[in-house]
Short mmCIF file of C-alpha atoms and ligand atoms in Angstrom, two decimals:
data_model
loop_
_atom_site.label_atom_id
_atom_site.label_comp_id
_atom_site.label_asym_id
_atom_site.label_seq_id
_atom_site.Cartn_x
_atom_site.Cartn_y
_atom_site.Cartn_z
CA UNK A 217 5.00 29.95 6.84
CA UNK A 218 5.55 26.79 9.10
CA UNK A 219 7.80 28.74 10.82
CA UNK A 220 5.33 30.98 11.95
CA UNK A 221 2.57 28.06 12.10
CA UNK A 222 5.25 26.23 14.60
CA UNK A 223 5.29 29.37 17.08
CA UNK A 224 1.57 29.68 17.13
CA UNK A 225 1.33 26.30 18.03
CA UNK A 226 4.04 26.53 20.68
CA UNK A 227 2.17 29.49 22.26
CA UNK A 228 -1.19 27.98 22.39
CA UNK A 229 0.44 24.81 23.88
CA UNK A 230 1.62 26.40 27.01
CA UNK A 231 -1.82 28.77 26.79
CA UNK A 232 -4.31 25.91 27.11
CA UNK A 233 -1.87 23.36 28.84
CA UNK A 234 -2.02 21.30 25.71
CA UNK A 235 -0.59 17.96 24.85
CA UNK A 236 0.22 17.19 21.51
CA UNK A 237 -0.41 13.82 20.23
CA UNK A 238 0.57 12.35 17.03
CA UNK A 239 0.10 8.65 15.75
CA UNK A 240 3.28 7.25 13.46
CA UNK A 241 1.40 7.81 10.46
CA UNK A 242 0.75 11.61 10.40
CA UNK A 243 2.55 14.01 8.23
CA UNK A 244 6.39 14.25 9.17
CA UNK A 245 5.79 18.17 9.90
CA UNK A 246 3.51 16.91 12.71
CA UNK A 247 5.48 14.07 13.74
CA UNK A 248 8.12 16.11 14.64
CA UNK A 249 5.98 18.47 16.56
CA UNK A 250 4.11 15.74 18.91
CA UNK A 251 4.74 15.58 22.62
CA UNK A 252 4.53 11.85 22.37
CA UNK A 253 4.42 9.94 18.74
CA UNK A 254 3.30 6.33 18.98
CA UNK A 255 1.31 3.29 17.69
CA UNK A 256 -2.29 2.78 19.31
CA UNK A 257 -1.17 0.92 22.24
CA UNK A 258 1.28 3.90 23.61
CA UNK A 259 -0.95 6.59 22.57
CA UNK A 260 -3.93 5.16 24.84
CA UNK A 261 -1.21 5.15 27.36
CA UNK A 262 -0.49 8.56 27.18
CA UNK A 263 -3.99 9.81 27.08
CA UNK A 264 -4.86 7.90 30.19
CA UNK A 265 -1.99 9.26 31.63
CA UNK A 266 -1.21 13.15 31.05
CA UNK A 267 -1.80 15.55 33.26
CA UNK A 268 -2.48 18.17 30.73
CA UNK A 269 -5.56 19.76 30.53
CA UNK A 270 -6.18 19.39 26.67
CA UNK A 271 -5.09 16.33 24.75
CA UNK A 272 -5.10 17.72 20.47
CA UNK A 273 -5.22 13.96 19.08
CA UNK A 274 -3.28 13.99 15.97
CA UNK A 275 -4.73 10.58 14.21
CA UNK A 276 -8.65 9.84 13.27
CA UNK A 277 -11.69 9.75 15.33
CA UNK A 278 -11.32 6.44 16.92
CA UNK A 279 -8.35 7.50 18.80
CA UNK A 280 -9.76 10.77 19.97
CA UNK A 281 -12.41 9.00 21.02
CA UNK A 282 -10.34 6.34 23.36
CA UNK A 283 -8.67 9.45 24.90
CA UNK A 284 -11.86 10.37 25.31
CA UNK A 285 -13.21 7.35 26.97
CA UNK A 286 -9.79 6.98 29.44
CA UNK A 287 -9.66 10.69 30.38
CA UNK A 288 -13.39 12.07 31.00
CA UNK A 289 -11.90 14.56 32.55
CA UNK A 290 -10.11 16.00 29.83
CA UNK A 291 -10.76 18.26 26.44
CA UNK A 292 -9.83 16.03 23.59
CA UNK A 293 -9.61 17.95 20.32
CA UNK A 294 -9.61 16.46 16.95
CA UNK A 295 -8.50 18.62 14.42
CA UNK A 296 -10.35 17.43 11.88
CA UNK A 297 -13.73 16.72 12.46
CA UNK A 298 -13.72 14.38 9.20
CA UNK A 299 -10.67 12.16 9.62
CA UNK A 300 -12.14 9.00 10.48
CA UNK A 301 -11.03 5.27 9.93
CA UNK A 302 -12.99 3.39 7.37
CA UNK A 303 -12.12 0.12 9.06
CA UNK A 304 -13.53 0.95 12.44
CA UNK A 305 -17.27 2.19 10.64
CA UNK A 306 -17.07 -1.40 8.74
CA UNK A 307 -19.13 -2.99 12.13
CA UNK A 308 -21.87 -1.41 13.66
CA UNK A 309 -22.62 -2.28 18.00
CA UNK A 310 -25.82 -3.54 16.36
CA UNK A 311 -24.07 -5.67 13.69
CA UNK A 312 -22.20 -6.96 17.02
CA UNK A 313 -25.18 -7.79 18.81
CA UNK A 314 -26.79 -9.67 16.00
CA UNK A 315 -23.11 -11.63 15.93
CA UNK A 316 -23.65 -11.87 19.64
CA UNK A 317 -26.84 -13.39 19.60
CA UNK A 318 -25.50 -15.42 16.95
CA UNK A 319 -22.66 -17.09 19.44
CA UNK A 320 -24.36 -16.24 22.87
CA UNK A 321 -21.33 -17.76 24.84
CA UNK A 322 -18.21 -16.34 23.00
CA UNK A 323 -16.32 -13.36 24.38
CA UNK A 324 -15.78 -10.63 22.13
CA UNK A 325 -12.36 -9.51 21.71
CA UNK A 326 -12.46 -5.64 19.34
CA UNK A 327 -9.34 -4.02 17.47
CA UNK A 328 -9.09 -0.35 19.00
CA UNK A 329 -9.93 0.82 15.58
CA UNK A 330 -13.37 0.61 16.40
CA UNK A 331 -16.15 2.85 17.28
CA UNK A 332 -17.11 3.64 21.51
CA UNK A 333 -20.13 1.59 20.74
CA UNK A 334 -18.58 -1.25 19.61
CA UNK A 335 -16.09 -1.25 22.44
CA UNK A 336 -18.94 -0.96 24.35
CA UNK A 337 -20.31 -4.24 23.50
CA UNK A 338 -17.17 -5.92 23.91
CA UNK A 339 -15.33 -7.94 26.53
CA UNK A 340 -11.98 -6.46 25.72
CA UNK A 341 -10.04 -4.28 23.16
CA UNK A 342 -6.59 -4.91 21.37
CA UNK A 343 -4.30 -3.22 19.30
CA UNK A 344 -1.51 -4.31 16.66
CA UNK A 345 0.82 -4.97 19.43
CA UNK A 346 -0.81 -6.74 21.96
CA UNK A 347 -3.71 -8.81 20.18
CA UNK A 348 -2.13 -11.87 20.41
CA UNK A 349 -1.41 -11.95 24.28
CA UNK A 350 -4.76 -10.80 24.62
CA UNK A 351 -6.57 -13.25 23.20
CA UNK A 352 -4.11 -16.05 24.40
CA UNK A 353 -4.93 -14.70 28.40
CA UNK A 354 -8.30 -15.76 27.78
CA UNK A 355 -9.54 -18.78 28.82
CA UNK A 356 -8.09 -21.79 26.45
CA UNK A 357 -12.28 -23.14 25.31
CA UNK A 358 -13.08 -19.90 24.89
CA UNK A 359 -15.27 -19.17 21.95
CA UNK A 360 -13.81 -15.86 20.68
CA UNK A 361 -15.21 -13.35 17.97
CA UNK A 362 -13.01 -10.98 16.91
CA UNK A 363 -13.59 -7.78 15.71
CA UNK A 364 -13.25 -5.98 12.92
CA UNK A 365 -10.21 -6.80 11.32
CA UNK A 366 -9.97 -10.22 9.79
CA UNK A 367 -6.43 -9.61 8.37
CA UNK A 368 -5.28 -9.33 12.07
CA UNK A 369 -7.88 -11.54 13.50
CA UNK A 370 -5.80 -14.28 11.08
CA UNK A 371 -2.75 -13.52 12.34
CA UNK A 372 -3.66 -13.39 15.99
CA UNK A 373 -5.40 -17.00 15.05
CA UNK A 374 -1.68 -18.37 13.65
CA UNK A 375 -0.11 -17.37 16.58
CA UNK A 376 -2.67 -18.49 19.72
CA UNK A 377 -4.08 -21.63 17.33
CA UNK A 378 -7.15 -20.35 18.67
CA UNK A 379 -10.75 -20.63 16.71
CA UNK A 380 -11.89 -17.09 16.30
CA UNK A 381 -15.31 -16.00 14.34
CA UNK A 382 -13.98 -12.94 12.24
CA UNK A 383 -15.82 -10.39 10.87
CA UNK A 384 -15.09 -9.41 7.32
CA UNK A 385 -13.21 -5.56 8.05
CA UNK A 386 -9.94 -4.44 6.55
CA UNK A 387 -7.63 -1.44 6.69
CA UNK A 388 -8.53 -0.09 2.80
CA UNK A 389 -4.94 1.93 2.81
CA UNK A 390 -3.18 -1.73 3.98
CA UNK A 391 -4.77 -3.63 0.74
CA UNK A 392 -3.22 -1.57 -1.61
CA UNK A 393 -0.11 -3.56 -0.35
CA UNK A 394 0.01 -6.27 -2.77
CA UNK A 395 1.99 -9.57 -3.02
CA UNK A 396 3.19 -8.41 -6.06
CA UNK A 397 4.45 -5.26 -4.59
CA UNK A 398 6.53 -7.22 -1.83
CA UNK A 399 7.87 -9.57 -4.24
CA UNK A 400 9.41 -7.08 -6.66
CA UNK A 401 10.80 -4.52 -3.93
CA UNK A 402 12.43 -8.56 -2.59
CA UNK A 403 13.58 -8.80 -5.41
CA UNK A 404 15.19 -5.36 -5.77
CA UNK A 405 16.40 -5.58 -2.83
CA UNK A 406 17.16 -9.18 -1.68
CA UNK A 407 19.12 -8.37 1.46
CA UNK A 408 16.12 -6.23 2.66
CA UNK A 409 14.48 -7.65 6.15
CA UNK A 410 10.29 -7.02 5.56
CA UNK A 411 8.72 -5.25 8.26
CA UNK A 412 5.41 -5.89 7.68
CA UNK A 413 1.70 -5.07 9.96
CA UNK A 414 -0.85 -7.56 10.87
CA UNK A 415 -3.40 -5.41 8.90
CA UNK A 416 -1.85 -6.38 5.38
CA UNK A 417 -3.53 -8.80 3.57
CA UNK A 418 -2.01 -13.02 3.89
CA UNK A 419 0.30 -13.75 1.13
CA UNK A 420 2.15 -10.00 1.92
CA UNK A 421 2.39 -11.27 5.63
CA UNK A 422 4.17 -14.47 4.51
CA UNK A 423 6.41 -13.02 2.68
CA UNK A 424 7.29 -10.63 5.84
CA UNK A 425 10.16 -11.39 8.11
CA UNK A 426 8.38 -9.36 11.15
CA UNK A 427 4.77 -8.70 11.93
CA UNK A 428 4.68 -5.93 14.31
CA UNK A 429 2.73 -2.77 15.60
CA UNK A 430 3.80 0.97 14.12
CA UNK A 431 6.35 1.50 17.32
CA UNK A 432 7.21 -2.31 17.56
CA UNK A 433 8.80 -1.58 14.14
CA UNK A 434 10.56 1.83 15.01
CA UNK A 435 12.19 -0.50 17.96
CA UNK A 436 12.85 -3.40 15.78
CA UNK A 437 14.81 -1.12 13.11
CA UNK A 438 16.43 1.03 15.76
CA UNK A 439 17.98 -2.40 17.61
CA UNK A 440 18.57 -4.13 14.76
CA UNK A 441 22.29 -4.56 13.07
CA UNK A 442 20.32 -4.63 9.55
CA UNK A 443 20.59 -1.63 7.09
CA UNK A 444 18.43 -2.43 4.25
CA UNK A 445 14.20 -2.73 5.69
CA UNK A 446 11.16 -3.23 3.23
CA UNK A 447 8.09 -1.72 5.03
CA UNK A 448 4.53 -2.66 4.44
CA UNK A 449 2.49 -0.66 6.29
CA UNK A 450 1.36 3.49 5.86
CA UNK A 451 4.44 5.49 4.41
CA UNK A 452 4.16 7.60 7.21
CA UNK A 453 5.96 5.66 9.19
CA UNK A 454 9.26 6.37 7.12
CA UNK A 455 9.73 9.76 8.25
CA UNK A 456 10.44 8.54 11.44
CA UNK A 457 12.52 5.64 10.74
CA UNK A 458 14.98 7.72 8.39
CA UNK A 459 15.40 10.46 11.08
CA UNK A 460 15.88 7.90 13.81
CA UNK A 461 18.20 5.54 11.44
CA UNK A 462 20.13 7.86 9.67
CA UNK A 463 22.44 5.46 8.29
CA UNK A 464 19.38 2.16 7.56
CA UNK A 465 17.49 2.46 4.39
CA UNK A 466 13.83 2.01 4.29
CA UNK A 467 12.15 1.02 1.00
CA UNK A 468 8.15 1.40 0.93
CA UNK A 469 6.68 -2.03 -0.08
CA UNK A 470 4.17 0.29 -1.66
CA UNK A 471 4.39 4.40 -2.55
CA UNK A 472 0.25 4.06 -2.57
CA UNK A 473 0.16 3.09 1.08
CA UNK A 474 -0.88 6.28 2.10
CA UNK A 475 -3.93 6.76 4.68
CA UNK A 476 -5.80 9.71 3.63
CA UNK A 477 -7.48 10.29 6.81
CA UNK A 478 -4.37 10.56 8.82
CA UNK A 479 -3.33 13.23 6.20
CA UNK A 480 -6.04 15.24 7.25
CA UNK A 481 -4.44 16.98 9.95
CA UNK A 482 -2.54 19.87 9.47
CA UNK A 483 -0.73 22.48 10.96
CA UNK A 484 -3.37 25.30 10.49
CA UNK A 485 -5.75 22.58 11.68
CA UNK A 486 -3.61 22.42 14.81
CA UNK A 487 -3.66 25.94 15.12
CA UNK A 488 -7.35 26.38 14.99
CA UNK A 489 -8.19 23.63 17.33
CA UNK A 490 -5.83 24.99 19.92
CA UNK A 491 -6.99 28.84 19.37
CA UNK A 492 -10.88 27.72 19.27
CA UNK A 493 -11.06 24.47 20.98
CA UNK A 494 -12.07 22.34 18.52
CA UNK A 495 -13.26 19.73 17.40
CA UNK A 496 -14.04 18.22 20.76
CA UNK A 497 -14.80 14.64 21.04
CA UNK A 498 -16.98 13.21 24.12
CA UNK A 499 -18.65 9.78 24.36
CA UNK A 500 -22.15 9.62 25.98
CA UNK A 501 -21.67 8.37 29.19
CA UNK A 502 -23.05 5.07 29.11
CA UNK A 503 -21.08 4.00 26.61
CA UNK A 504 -17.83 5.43 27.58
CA UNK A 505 -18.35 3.48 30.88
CA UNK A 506 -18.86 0.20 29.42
CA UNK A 507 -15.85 0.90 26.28
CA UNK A 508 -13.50 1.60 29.40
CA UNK A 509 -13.48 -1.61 31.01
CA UNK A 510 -12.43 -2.95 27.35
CA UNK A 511 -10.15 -0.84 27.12
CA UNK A 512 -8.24 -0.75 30.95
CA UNK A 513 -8.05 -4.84 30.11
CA UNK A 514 -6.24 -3.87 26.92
CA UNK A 515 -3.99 -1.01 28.70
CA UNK A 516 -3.22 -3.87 31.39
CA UNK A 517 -2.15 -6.55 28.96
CA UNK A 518 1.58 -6.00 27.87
CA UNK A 519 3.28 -6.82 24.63
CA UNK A 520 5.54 -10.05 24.56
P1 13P B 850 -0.65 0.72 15.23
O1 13P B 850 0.11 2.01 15.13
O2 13P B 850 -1.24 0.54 16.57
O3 13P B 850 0.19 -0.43 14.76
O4 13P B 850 -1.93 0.85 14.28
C1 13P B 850 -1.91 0.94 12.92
C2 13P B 850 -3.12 1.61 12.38
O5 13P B 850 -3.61 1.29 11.35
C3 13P B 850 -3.70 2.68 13.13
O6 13P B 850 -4.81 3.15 12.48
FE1 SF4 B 851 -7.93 3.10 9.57
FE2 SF4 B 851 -6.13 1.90 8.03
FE3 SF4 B 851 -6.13 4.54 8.22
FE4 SF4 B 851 -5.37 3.01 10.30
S1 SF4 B 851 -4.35 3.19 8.34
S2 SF4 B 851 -6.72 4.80 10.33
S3 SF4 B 851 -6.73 1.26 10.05
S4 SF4 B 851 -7.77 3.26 7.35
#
């Protein structure tokens, strides 16, 4: 069956001049399928990149969406119309502009999980991996209001010593990451380094060794002389590090990590959006206009 699934795909790849990609969280299956697997930061790479005709976004709507907004030009398809991100519809671009009018001097820094209108009304976008450089390039008086995630917004603040104005979002698959969880896979496994992202909640980041981005982790297990990891962040992620470790083990902080809106996609999904071109995703032009320049200043700012 996903045998025959796989060859369709294949087909309608070359067909439609199709790029396939898939964020570190999707099923393995689909994973293994992508052109290009990555965290937020390399995918938006990618997208602004490819010179394929069709980008099928394998992730949730925000990240079709930033394709959509770096490659007008392009058909992005996301096949599923309903896998969106619960974080990035926890601020509206009105919510913003009330916060805005609220601190009329601060700049407003957004997490790429965030809707086109929200990057809209920002001065610049982040991800997981580069949050902290991009809030330190700004200007040291800076008033800064970050956006939505306060469980990275606090660890971008730890790192830059910088006063940001949060706003009270969260990833609801990283919360089910508890410090209880952490401490009992610790203690089952004491010689276990903790991988750990910048979405969980505090107490599981202080009991992390690492804090790092989806494909900051895949590089940190892949270089490191470690065997034994403890990762808290979606258990999607595992697939990946088993087939590219084969001989590290990698214990889930938490089995219930599990986003259900990147387990929306799947490979008769794929199939469908490749054979009848859906579902696209397009940002109104004024808004797309005024996300990009948020978004080129994150794309220019490089991880440490
Ligand atoms: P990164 O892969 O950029 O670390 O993002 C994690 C995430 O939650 C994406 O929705
Ligand atoms: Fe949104 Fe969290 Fe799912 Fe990422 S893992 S898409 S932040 S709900």
């Amino acid at each position: 069956m996903d045998q025959r699934l796989l060859e369709k795909i294949e087909k309608l790849r070359k067909q439609r001049n199709a790029v396939i990609l898939a964020h570190n969280y999707q099923p393995g299956e689909i994973q293994d399928l992508a052109d290009f697997c990555g965290d937020s930061l390399g995918l938006s790479v990618k997208a602004a990149n490819t010179d394929a005709n069709v980008i099928v976004f394998c992730g949730v709507k925000f990240m079709a969406e930033t394709a959509a907004i770096l490659s007008p030009q392009k058909t992005v398809l996301l096949p599923d119309k309903h896998a969106g991100c619960p974080m990035a519809d926890m601020i509206t671009a009105e919510q913003l502009r009330q916060l805005k009018h609220q601190h009329p001097n601060a700049l407003v820094v957004c997490y790429v999980n965030s809707t086109a209108e929200v990057k809209a009304e920002s001065d610049y976008c982040c991800t997981s991996a580069n949050a902290v450089e991009v809030v330190e390039s700004l200007p040291p008086q800076a008033e800064i209001i970050f956006v939505p995630d306060c469980h990275l917004g606090r660890h971008v603040a730890d790192k830059t010593s910088r006063n940001l104005i949060f706003w009270p979002g969260y990833c609801t698959s990283h919360i089910l990451i508890t410090e209880e969880n952490l401490k009992l896979a610790k203690k089952e496994h004491p010689e276990a380094i903790v991988l750990a992202h910048p979405e969980c909640n505090e107490p599981v980041k202080e009991l992390a060794d690492e804090l790092l981005s989806t494909s900051q982790m895949l590089k940190f297990a892949a270089g490191s002389a470690e065997r034994k990891f403890i990762i808290a962040t979606e258990i999607g992620i595992i697939h990946t590090l088993k087939k590219q470790n084969p001989g590290k083990e990698f214990i889930p902080a938490s089995e219930r990590a599990i986003c259900p809106n990147m387990k929306k996609i799947t490979l008769d999904k794929i199939v469908a959006s490749l054979e009848d071109m859906q579902y696209q995703i397009t940002v109104p032009d004024d808004i797309r206009v005024r996300a990009k320049k948020s978004l080129d200043r994150m794309i220019e700012v490089l991880p440490a």
